[in-house]
Amino acid sequence: MFGEPAVVLSLVATGFLSFGLWVHHMFTTGLPQLGQSFFTAASMMIAIPSGIQVFCWIATLWAGRPRFDTPLLFVIGFIVLFVLRGLTGVMVRSVPFDQQAHDTYFVVAHLHYVQIGAFVFPLFAAMYFWFPKITGRFMSEKLGKVNFWLYVIGLHMTFMPQHWIGLLGMPRRIFTYSSQLNLDALNFVSSVGAFVQAAGVLVLFFNIIRS
């Protein structure tokens, strides 16, 4: 890995700064302004070690001879989502913006970009990479790429519209919403995207069983 010491130090810094990071989820609970300022600064600072990691990952790919098989596709998808969630993360770390976006679908979208990008994509990459080493059998590369593209397309169809839905005022944790908000089309695209994601997961299960 390019710049391994820098990546390790960045991970340590991320862990340390995380103690002052989580409070940006509570900016609307009546924290004193001094506390909000401190936790905003900590939340902004975590972009530095995150950026170092991204550049080291890109340099590792640049210096190597990458094979764009399914595991690497999911790793690249992880890097892209890592950057996207960082951009929306910087937005919700701003107190005035967070107070407007809190408890809206913008936060739902940001959260799922974080969780899926950080956990699901690397997990899928590991499954495709380690499956032949554990079982002695390769999974289908064609089905793996179908799995990847279905999941990526479905992910962005599901959660990208939710950023706009949230900014347009749709609150989270409700089962219905006013038709006067004119959010029907975006919500429909989001729902279709969820089914596309599910199709990608079904392809993965079929690939595992078949292999």
JSON list of C-alpha atoms in Angstrom, two decimals:
[
{"chain": "A", "resi": 1, "resn": "MET", "atom": "CA", "xyz": [0.00, 0.00, 0.00]},
{"chain": "A", "resi": 2, "resn": "PHE", "atom": "CA", "xyz": [1.23, 3.47, -0.86]},
{"chain": "A", "resi": 3, "resn": "GLY", "atom": "CA", "xyz": [1.96, 5.54, 2.25]},
{"chain": "A", "resi": 4, "resn": "GLU", "atom": "CA", "xyz": [1.09, 2.82, 4.74]},
{"chain": "A", "resi": 5, "resn": "PRO", "atom": "CA", "xyz": [2.42, 4.74, 7.79]},
{"chain": "A", "resi": 6, "resn": "ALA", "atom": "CA", "xyz": [0.28, 7.74, 6.78]},
{"chain": "A", "resi": 7, "resn": "VAL", "atom": "CA", "xyz": [-2.79, 5.50, 6.43]},
{"chain": "A", "resi": 8, "resn": "VAL", "atom": "CA", "xyz": [-2.21, 3.95, 9.85]},
{"chain": "A", "resi": 9, "resn": "LEU", "atom": "CA", "xyz": [-1.71, 7.35, 11.49]},
{"chain": "A", "resi": 10, "resn": "SER", "atom": "CA", "xyz": [-4.83, 8.61, 9.72]},
{"chain": "A", "resi": 11, "resn": "LEU", "atom": "CA", "xyz": [-6.85, 5.72, 11.13]},
{"chain": "A", "resi": 12, "resn": "VAL", "atom": "CA", "xyz": [-5.56, 6.50, 14.63]},
{"chain": "A", "resi": 13, "resn": "ALA", "atom": "CA", "xyz": [-6.42, 10.19, 14.14]},
{"chain": "A", "resi": 14, "resn": "THR", "atom": "CA", "xyz": [-9.89, 9.22, 12.90]},
{"chain": "A", "resi": 15, "resn": "GLY", "atom": "CA", "xyz": [-10.45, 7.13, 16.01]},
{"chain": "A", "resi": 16, "resn": "PHE", "atom": "CA", "xyz": [-9.31, 9.97, 18.27]},
{"chain": "A", "resi": 17, "resn": "LEU", "atom": "CA", "xyz": [-11.38, 12.65, 16.52]},
{"chain": "A", "resi": 18, "resn": "SER", "atom": "CA", "xyz": [-14.44, 10.39, 16.56]},
{"chain": "A", "resi": 19, "resn": "PHE", "atom": "CA", "xyz": [-14.82, 11.12, 20.28]},
{"chain": "A", "resi": 20, "resn": "GLY", "atom": "CA", "xyz": [-15.72, 14.69, 19.31]},
{"chain": "A", "resi": 21, "resn": "LEU", "atom": "CA", "xyz": [-17.57, 13.79, 16.14]},
{"chain": "A", "resi": 22, "resn": "TRP", "atom": "CA", "xyz": [-20.78, 12.07, 17.14]},
{"chain": "A", "resi": 23, "resn": "VAL", "atom": "CA", "xyz": [-22.27, 15.17, 18.80]},
{"chain": "A", "resi": 24, "resn": "HIS", "atom": "CA", "xyz": [-23.08, 16.67, 15.38]},
{"chain": "A", "resi": 25, "resn": "HIS", "atom": "CA", "xyz": [-26.11, 14.35, 15.54]},
{"chain": "A", "resi": 26, "resn": "MET", "atom": "CA", "xyz": [-27.32, 16.38, 18.52]},
{"chain": "A", "resi": 27, "resn": "PHE", "atom": "CA", "xyz": [-26.96, 19.98, 17.38]},
{"chain": "A", "resi": 28, "resn": "THR", "atom": "CA", "xyz": [-30.71, 20.53, 17.77]},
{"chain": "A", "resi": 29, "resn": "THR", "atom": "CA", "xyz": [-30.89, 19.40, 21.40]},
{"chain": "A", "resi": 30, "resn": "GLY", "atom": "CA", "xyz": [-30.02, 22.75, 22.96]},
{"chain": "A", "resi": 31, "resn": "LEU", "atom": "CA", "xyz": [-26.24, 22.42, 23.31]},
{"chain": "A", "resi": 32, "resn": "PRO", "atom": "CA", "xyz": [-24.43, 25.61, 24.32]},
{"chain": "A", "resi": 33, "resn": "GLN", "atom": "CA", "xyz": [-22.82, 27.53, 21.44]},
{"chain": "A", "resi": 34, "resn": "LEU", "atom": "CA", "xyz": [-19.31, 26.88, 22.76]},
{"chain": "A", "resi": 35, "resn": "GLY", "atom": "CA", "xyz": [-19.96, 23.14, 22.70]},
{"chain": "A", "resi": 36, "resn": "GLN", "atom": "CA", "xyz": [-21.41, 23.35, 19.19]},
{"chain": "A", "resi": 37, "resn": "SER", "atom": "CA", "xyz": [-18.30, 25.21, 18.02]},
{"chain": "A", "resi": 38, "resn": "PHE", "atom": "CA", "xyz": [-15.96, 22.60, 19.52]},
{"chain": "A", "resi": 39, "resn": "PHE", "atom": "CA", "xyz": [-17.78, 19.65, 18.03]},
{"chain": "A", "resi": 40, "resn": "THR", "atom": "CA", "xyz": [-18.13, 21.38, 14.66]},
{"chain": "A", "resi": 41, "resn": "ALA", "atom": "CA", "xyz": [-14.37, 21.89, 14.59]},
{"chain": "A", "resi": 42, "resn": "ALA", "atom": "CA", "xyz": [-13.74, 18.23, 15.46]},
{"chain": "A", "resi": 43, "resn": "SER", "atom": "CA", "xyz": [-16.21, 17.14, 12.79]},
{"chain": "A", "resi": 44, "resn": "MET", "atom": "CA", "xyz": [-14.49, 19.30, 10.17]},
{"chain": "A", "resi": 45, "resn": "MET", "atom": "CA", "xyz": [-10.99, 18.16, 11.17]},
{"chain": "A", "resi": 46, "resn": "ILE", "atom": "CA", "xyz": [-11.79, 14.51, 10.49]},
{"chain": "A", "resi": 47, "resn": "ALA", "atom": "CA", "xyz": [-11.87, 15.37, 6.78]},
{"chain": "A", "resi": 48, "resn": "ILE", "atom": "CA", "xyz": [-8.05, 15.68, 6.89]},
{"chain": "A", "resi": 49, "resn": "PRO", "atom": "CA", "xyz": [-7.17, 12.06, 7.82]},
{"chain": "A", "resi": 50, "resn": "SER", "atom": "CA", "xyz": [-10.03, 10.85, 5.61]},
{"chain": "A", "resi": 51, "resn": "GLY", "atom": "CA", "xyz": [-8.57, 12.75, 2.65]},
{"chain": "A", "resi": 52, "resn": "ILE", "atom": "CA", "xyz": [-5.11, 11.29, 3.33]},
{"chain": "A", "resi": 53, "resn": "GLN", "atom": "CA", "xyz": [-6.57, 7.76, 3.22]},
{"chain": "A", "resi": 54, "resn": "VAL", "atom": "CA", "xyz": [-8.39, 8.43, -0.07]},
{"chain": "A", "resi": 55, "resn": "PHE", "atom": "CA", "xyz": [-5.26, 9.78, -1.76]},
{"chain": "A", "resi": 56, "resn": "CYS", "atom": "CA", "xyz": [-3.20, 6.82, -0.53]},
{"chain": "A", "resi": 57, "resn": "TRP", "atom": "CA", "xyz": [-5.80, 4.35, -1.86]},
{"chain": "A", "resi": 58, "resn": "ILE", "atom": "CA", "xyz": [-5.81, 6.11, -5.26]},
{"chain": "A", "resi": 59, "resn": "ALA", "atom": "CA", "xyz": [-1.99, 6.14, -5.35]},
{"chain": "A", "resi": 60, "resn": "THR", "atom": "CA", "xyz": [-1.95, 2.42, -4.51]},
{"chain": "A", "resi": 61, "resn": "LEU", "atom": "CA", "xyz": [-4.18, 1.69, -7.51]},
{"chain": "A", "resi": 62, "resn": "TRP", "atom": "CA", "xyz": [-2.17, 4.06, -9.71]},
{"chain": "A", "resi": 63, "resn": "ALA", "atom": "CA", "xyz": [1.15, 2.44, -8.84]},
{"chain": "A", "resi": 64, "resn": "GLY", "atom": "CA", "xyz": [-0.14, -1.13, -9.14]},
{"chain": "A", "resi": 65, "resn": "ARG", "atom": "CA", "xyz": [-1.50, -3.26, -11.96]},
{"chain": "A", "resi": 66, "resn": "PRO", "atom": "CA", "xyz": [-5.18, -3.39, -11.01]},
{"chain": "A", "resi": 67, "resn": "ARG", "atom": "CA", "xyz": [-7.45, -6.11, -12.41]},
{"chain": "A", "resi": 68, "resn": "PHE", "atom": "CA", "xyz": [-10.95, -4.77, -12.59]},
{"chain": "A", "resi": 69, "resn": "ASP", "atom": "CA", "xyz": [-12.58, -7.94, -11.32]},
{"chain": "A", "resi": 70, "resn": "THR", "atom": "CA", "xyz": [-15.61, -7.85, -9.04]},
{"chain": "A", "resi": 71, "resn": "PRO", "atom": "CA", "xyz": [-13.73, -7.40, -5.73]},
{"chain": "A", "resi": 72, "resn": "LEU", "atom": "CA", "xyz": [-11.88, -4.34, -7.01]},
{"chain": "A", "resi": 73, "resn": "LEU", "atom": "CA", "xyz": [-15.07, -2.89, -8.49]},
{"chain": "A", "resi": 74, "resn": "PHE", "atom": "CA", "xyz": [-16.67, -2.99, -5.04]},
{"chain": "A", "resi": 75, "resn": "VAL", "atom": "CA", "xyz": [-13.53, -1.43, -3.51]},
{"chain": "A", "resi": 76, "resn": "ILE", "atom": "CA", "xyz": [-13.66, 1.43, -6.05]},
{"chain": "A", "resi": 77, "resn": "GLY", "atom": "CA", "xyz": [-17.37, 1.81, -5.31]},
{"chain": "A", "resi": 78, "resn": "PHE", "atom": "CA", "xyz": [-16.47, 2.05, -1.63]},
{"chain": "A", "resi": 79, "resn": "ILE", "atom": "CA", "xyz": [-13.93, 4.83, -2.32]},
{"chain": "A", "resi": 80, "resn": "VAL", "atom": "CA", "xyz": [-16.46, 6.81, -4.38]},
{"chain": "A", "resi": 81, "resn": "LEU", "atom": "CA", "xyz": [-19.13, 6.46, -1.66]},
{"chain": "A", "resi": 82, "resn": "PHE", "atom": "CA", "xyz": [-16.55, 7.35, 1.00]},
{"chain": "A", "resi": 83, "resn": "VAL", "atom": "CA", "xyz": [-15.94, 10.68, -0.78]},
{"chain": "A", "resi": 84, "resn": "LEU", "atom": "CA", "xyz": [-19.65, 11.35, -1.39]},
{"chain": "A", "resi": 85, "resn": "ARG", "atom": "CA", "xyz": [-20.59, 10.67, 2.22]},
{"chain": "A", "resi": 86, "resn": "GLY", "atom": "CA", "xyz": [-17.73, 12.96, 3.26]},
{"chain": "A", "resi": 87, "resn": "LEU", "atom": "CA", "xyz": [-19.18, 15.82, 1.20]},
{"chain": "A", "resi": 88, "resn": "THR", "atom": "CA", "xyz": [-22.63, 15.49, 2.77]},
{"chain": "A", "resi": 89, "resn": "GLY", "atom": "CA", "xyz": [-20.99, 14.90, 6.14]},
{"chain": "A", "resi": 90, "resn": "VAL", "atom": "CA", "xyz": [-19.28, 18.28, 5.98]},
{"chain": "A", "resi": 91, "resn": "MET", "atom": "CA", "xyz": [-22.69, 19.81, 5.26]},
{"chain": "A", "resi": 92, "resn": "VAL", "atom": "CA", "xyz": [-24.43, 18.34, 8.32]},
{"chain": "A", "resi": 93, "resn": "ARG", "atom": "CA", "xyz": [-21.49, 19.35, 10.51]},
{"chain": "A", "resi": 94, "resn": "SER", "atom": "CA", "xyz": [-22.40, 22.99, 9.94]},
{"chain": "A", "resi": 95, "resn": "VAL", "atom": "CA", "xyz": [-24.75, 23.96, 12.79]},
{"chain": "A", "resi": 96, "resn": "PRO", "atom": "CA", "xyz": [-27.07, 26.27, 10.78]},
{"chain": "A", "resi": 97, "resn": "PHE", "atom": "CA", "xyz": [-27.45, 23.71, 7.99]},
{"chain": "A", "resi": 98, "resn": "ASP", "atom": "CA", "xyz": [-27.86, 20.81, 10.39]},
{"chain": "A", "resi": 99, "resn": "GLN", "atom": "CA", "xyz": [-30.64, 22.57, 12.25]},
{"chain": "A", "resi": 100, "resn": "GLN", "atom": "CA", "xyz": [-32.55, 22.83, 8.95]},
{"chain": "A", "resi": 101, "resn": "ALA", "atom": "CA", "xyz": [-31.78, 19.32, 7.68]},
{"chain": "A", "resi": 102, "resn": "HIS", "atom": "CA", "xyz": [-32.12, 17.47, 10.99]},
{"chain": "A", "resi": 103, "resn": "ASP", "atom": "CA", "xyz": [-34.83, 14.80, 11.02]},
{"chain": "A", "resi": 104, "resn": "THR", "atom": "CA", "xyz": [-35.35, 15.11, 7.25]},
{"chain": "A", "resi": 105, "resn": "TYR", "atom": "CA", "xyz": [-34.66, 12.61, 4.50]},
{"chain": "A", "resi": 106, "resn": "PHE", "atom": "CA", "xyz": [-31.35, 14.39, 3.81]},
{"chain": "A", "resi": 107, "resn": "VAL", "atom": "CA", "xyz": [-30.01, 12.82, 7.00]},
{"chain": "A", "resi": 108, "resn": "VAL", "atom": "CA", "xyz": [-31.47, 9.43, 5.99]},
{"chain": "A", "resi": 109, "resn": "ALA", "atom": "CA", "xyz": [-29.64, 9.63, 2.66]},
{"chain": "A", "resi": 110, "resn": "HIS", "atom": "CA", "xyz": [-26.36, 10.70, 4.28]},
{"chain": "A", "resi": 111, "resn": "LEU", "atom": "CA", "xyz": [-26.59, 7.92, 6.89]},
{"chain": "A", "resi": 112, "resn": "HIS", "atom": "CA", "xyz": [-27.14, 5.21, 4.28]},
{"chain": "A", "resi": 113, "resn": "TYR", "atom": "CA", "xyz": [-24.30, 6.43, 2.08]},
{"chain": "A", "resi": 114, "resn": "VAL", "atom": "CA", "xyz": [-22.11, 6.16, 5.18]},
{"chain": "A", "resi": 115, "resn": "GLN", "atom": "CA", "xyz": [-23.31, 2.73, 6.28]},
{"chain": "A", "resi": 116, "resn": "ILE", "atom": "CA", "xyz": [-23.49, 1.04, 2.88]},
{"chain": "A", "resi": 117, "resn": "GLY", "atom": "CA", "xyz": [-20.28, 2.65, 1.66]},
{"chain": "A", "resi": 118, "resn": "ALA", "atom": "CA", "xyz": [-18.36, 1.84, 4.80]},
{"chain": "A", "resi": 119, "resn": "PHE", "atom": "CA", "xyz": [-19.66, -1.68, 5.49]},
{"chain": "A", "resi": 120, "resn": "VAL", "atom": "CA", "xyz": [-21.62, -3.29, 2.65]},
{"chain": "A", "resi": 121, "resn": "PHE", "atom": "CA", "xyz": [-19.31, -2.58, -0.29]},
{"chain": "A", "resi": 122, "resn": "PRO", "atom": "CA", "xyz": [-16.14, -3.78, 1.47]},
{"chain": "A", "resi": 123, "resn": "LEU", "atom": "CA", "xyz": [-18.09, -6.83, 2.71]},
{"chain": "A", "resi": 124, "resn": "PHE", "atom": "CA", "xyz": [-19.16, -7.71, -0.85]},
{"chain": "A", "resi": 125, "resn": "ALA", "atom": "CA", "xyz": [-15.58, -7.20, -2.06]},
{"chain": "A", "resi": 126, "resn": "ALA", "atom": "CA", "xyz": [-14.29, -9.52, 0.67]},
{"chain": "A", "resi": 127, "resn": "MET", "atom": "CA", "xyz": [-16.91, -12.17, -0.15]},
{"chain": "A", "resi": 128, "resn": "TYR", "atom": "CA", "xyz": [-15.89, -12.29, -3.81]},
{"chain": "A", "resi": 129, "resn": "PHE", "atom": "CA", "xyz": [-12.17, -12.19, -2.95]},
{"chain": "A", "resi": 130, "resn": "TRP", "atom": "CA", "xyz": [-12.14, -14.82, -0.21]},
{"chain": "A", "resi": 131, "resn": "PHE", "atom": "CA", "xyz": [-14.81, -17.19, -1.51]},
{"chain": "A", "resi": 132, "resn": "PRO", "atom": "CA", "xyz": [-12.40, -19.16, -3.77]},
{"chain": "A", "resi": 133, "resn": "LYS", "atom": "CA", "xyz": [-9.75, -19.24, -1.06]},
{"chain": "A", "resi": 134, "resn": "ILE", "atom": "CA", "xyz": [-12.22, -20.71, 1.45]},
{"chain": "A", "resi": 135, "resn": "THR", "atom": "CA", "xyz": [-14.22, -23.06, -0.80]},
{"chain": "A", "resi": 136, "resn": "GLY", "atom": "CA", "xyz": [-11.83, -23.81, -3.66]},
{"chain": "A", "resi": 137, "resn": "ARG", "atom": "CA", "xyz": [-14.45, -22.59, -6.16]},
{"chain": "A", "resi": 138, "resn": "PHE", "atom": "CA", "xyz": [-14.68, -19.33, -8.06]},
{"chain": "A", "resi": 139, "resn": "MET", "atom": "CA", "xyz": [-17.86, -17.33, -8.21]},
{"chain": "A", "resi": 140, "resn": "SER", "atom": "CA", "xyz": [-19.07, -16.30, -11.67]},
{"chain": "A", "resi": 141, "resn": "GLU", "atom": "CA", "xyz": [-17.34, -13.08, -12.74]},
{"chain": "A", "resi": 142, "resn": "LYS", "atom": "CA", "xyz": [-20.22, -12.16, -15.09]},
{"chain": "A", "resi": 143, "resn": "LEU", "atom": "CA", "xyz": [-22.79, -12.53, -12.33]},
{"chain": "A", "resi": 144, "resn": "GLY", "atom": "CA", "xyz": [-20.46, -10.62, -10.01]},
{"chain": "A", "resi": 145, "resn": "LYS", "atom": "CA", "xyz": [-20.41, -7.64, -12.36]},
{"chain": "A", "resi": 146, "resn": "VAL", "atom": "CA", "xyz": [-24.21, -7.84, -12.74]},
{"chain": "A", "resi": 147, "resn": "ASN", "atom": "CA", "xyz": [-24.43, -7.84, -8.93]},
{"chain": "A", "resi": 148, "resn": "PHE", "atom": "CA", "xyz": [-22.13, -4.80, -8.73]},
{"chain": "A", "resi": 149, "resn": "TRP", "atom": "CA", "xyz": [-23.91, -2.66, -11.32]},
{"chain": "A", "resi": 150, "resn": "LEU", "atom": "CA", "xyz": [-27.40, -3.51, -10.09]},
{"chain": "A", "resi": 151, "resn": "TYR", "atom": "CA", "xyz": [-26.42, -2.65, -6.54]},
{"chain": "A", "resi": 152, "resn": "VAL", "atom": "CA", "xyz": [-24.61, 0.58, -7.46]},
{"chain": "A", "resi": 153, "resn": "ILE", "atom": "CA", "xyz": [-27.41, 1.81, -9.70]},
{"chain": "A", "resi": 154, "resn": "GLY", "atom": "CA", "xyz": [-30.05, 0.82, -7.16]},
{"chain": "A", "resi": 155, "resn": "LEU", "atom": "CA", "xyz": [-28.14, 2.48, -4.33]},
{"chain": "A", "resi": 156, "resn": "HIS", "atom": "CA", "xyz": [-27.94, 5.84, -6.09]},
{"chain": "A", "resi": 157, "resn": "MET", "atom": "CA", "xyz": [-31.54, 5.59, -7.33]},
{"chain": "A", "resi": 158, "resn": "THR", "atom": "CA", "xyz": [-32.66, 4.97, -3.75]},
{"chain": "A", "resi": 159, "resn": "PHE", "atom": "CA", "xyz": [-30.67, 7.48, -1.76]},
{"chain": "A", "resi": 160, "resn": "MET", "atom": "CA", "xyz": [-29.57, 10.26, -4.13]},
{"chain": "A", "resi": 161, "resn": "PRO", "atom": "CA", "xyz": [-33.19, 11.53, -4.58]},
{"chain": "A", "resi": 162, "resn": "GLN", "atom": "CA", "xyz": [-33.61, 11.46, -0.80]},
{"chain": "A", "resi": 163, "resn": "HIS", "atom": "CA", "xyz": [-31.10, 14.30, -0.49]},
{"chain": "A", "resi": 164, "resn": "TRP", "atom": "CA", "xyz": [-33.41, 16.53, -2.56]},
{"chain": "A", "resi": 165, "resn": "ILE", "atom": "CA", "xyz": [-36.50, 15.15, -0.83]},
{"chain": "A", "resi": 166, "resn": "GLY", "atom": "CA", "xyz": [-35.02, 16.15, 2.52]},
{"chain": "A", "resi": 167, "resn": "LEU", "atom": "CA", "xyz": [-33.96, 19.60, 1.34]},
{"chain": "A", "resi": 168, "resn": "LEU", "atom": "CA", "xyz": [-37.51, 20.11, 0.03]},
{"chain": "A", "resi": 169, "resn": "GLY", "atom": "CA", "xyz": [-38.84, 19.49, 3.53]},
{"chain": "A", "resi": 170, "resn": "MET", "atom": "CA", "xyz": [-39.87, 15.86, 3.82]},
{"chain": "A", "resi": 171, "resn": "PRO", "atom": "CA", "xyz": [-39.42, 14.69, 7.45]},
{"chain": "A", "resi": 172, "resn": "ARG", "atom": "CA", "xyz": [-38.21, 11.22, 8.33]},
{"chain": "A", "resi": 173, "resn": "ARG", "atom": "CA", "xyz": [-40.04, 8.59, 10.40]},
{"chain": "A", "resi": 174, "resn": "ILE", "atom": "CA", "xyz": [-43.47, 9.20, 8.87]},
{"chain": "A", "resi": 175, "resn": "PHE", "atom": "CA", "xyz": [-45.60, 6.78, 6.88]},
{"chain": "A", "resi": 176, "resn": "THR", "atom": "CA", "xyz": [-47.21, 9.38, 4.61]},
{"chain": "A", "resi": 177, "resn": "TYR", "atom": "CA", "xyz": [-46.67, 12.94, 3.43]},
{"chain": "A", "resi": 178, "resn": "SER", "atom": "CA", "xyz": [-48.62, 15.79, 1.86]},
{"chain": "A", "resi": 179, "resn": "SER", "atom": "CA", "xyz": [-49.11, 15.62, -1.91]},
{"chain": "A", "resi": 180, "resn": "GLN", "atom": "CA", "xyz": [-48.64, 19.39, -1.94]},
{"chain": "A", "resi": 181, "resn": "LEU", "atom": "CA", "xyz": [-44.91, 18.87, -1.44]},
{"chain": "A", "resi": 182, "resn": "ASN", "atom": "CA", "xyz": [-44.74, 17.48, -5.03]},
{"chain": "A", "resi": 183, "resn": "LEU", "atom": "CA", "xyz": [-42.39, 14.69, -3.95]},
{"chain": "A", "resi": 184, "resn": "ASP", "atom": "CA", "xyz": [-44.25, 11.78, -5.56]},
{"chain": "A", "resi": 185, "resn": "ALA", "atom": "CA", "xyz": [-41.87, 11.36, -8.52]},
{"chain": "A", "resi": 186, "resn": "LEU", "atom": "CA", "xyz": [-38.71, 11.45, -6.40]},
{"chain": "A", "resi": 187, "resn": "ASN", "atom": "CA", "xyz": [-40.18, 9.05, -3.85]},
{"chain": "A", "resi": 188, "resn": "PHE", "atom": "CA", "xyz": [-41.21, 6.69, -6.66]},
{"chain": "A", "resi": 189, "resn": "VAL", "atom": "CA", "xyz": [-37.67, 6.70, -8.10]},
{"chain": "A", "resi": 190, "resn": "SER", "atom": "CA", "xyz": [-36.33, 5.99, -4.60]},
{"chain": "A", "resi": 191, "resn": "SER", "atom": "CA", "xyz": [-38.71, 3.05, -4.16]},
{"chain": "A", "resi": 192, "resn": "VAL", "atom": "CA", "xyz": [-37.78, 1.57, -7.56]},
{"chain": "A", "resi": 193, "resn": "GLY", "atom": "CA", "xyz": [-34.11, 1.91, -6.62]},
{"chain": "A", "resi": 194, "resn": "ALA", "atom": "CA", "xyz": [-34.70, -0.18, -3.48]},
{"chain": "A", "resi": 195, "resn": "PHE", "atom": "CA", "xyz": [-36.02, -3.02, -5.65]},
{"chain": "A", "resi": 196, "resn": "VAL", "atom": "CA", "xyz": [-33.01, -2.71, -7.99]},
{"chain": "A", "resi": 197, "resn": "GLN", "atom": "CA", "xyz": [-30.72, -3.01, -4.95]},
{"chain": "A", "resi": 198, "resn": "ALA", "atom": "CA", "xyz": [-32.64, -6.08, -3.80]},
{"chain": "A", "resi": 199, "resn": "ALA", "atom": "CA", "xyz": [-32.20, -7.62, -7.27]},
{"chain": "A", "resi": 200, "resn": "GLY", "atom": "CA", "xyz": [-28.45, -7.12, -6.93]},
{"chain": "A", "resi": 201, "resn": "VAL", "atom": "CA", "xyz": [-28.43, -8.95, -3.59]},
{"chain": "A", "resi": 202, "resn": "LEU", "atom": "CA", "xyz": [-30.48, -11.82, -5.10]},
{"chain": "A", "resi": 203, "resn": "VAL", "atom": "CA", "xyz": [-27.89, -12.13, -7.88]},
{"chain": "A", "resi": 204, "resn": "LEU", "atom": "CA", "xyz": [-25.20, -12.42, -5.20]},
{"chain": "A", "resi": 205, "resn": "PHE", "atom": "CA", "xyz": [-27.12, -15.20, -3.39]},
{"chain": "A", "resi": 206, "resn": "PHE", "atom": "CA", "xyz": [-27.69, -17.02, -6.69]},
{"chain": "A", "resi": 207, "resn": "ASN", "atom": "CA", "xyz": [-24.00, -16.70, -7.51]},
{"chain": "A", "resi": 208, "resn": "ILE", "atom": "CA", "xyz": [-23.01, -18.19, -4.14]},
{"chain": "A", "resi": 209, "resn": "ILE", "atom": "CA", "xyz": [-25.47, -21.11, -4.41]},
{"chain": "A", "resi": 210, "resn": "ARG", "atom": "CA", "xyz": [-24.54, -21.81, -8.04]},
{"chain": "A", "resi": 211, "resn": "SER", "atom": "CA", "xyz": [-20.82, -21.74, -7.27]}
]
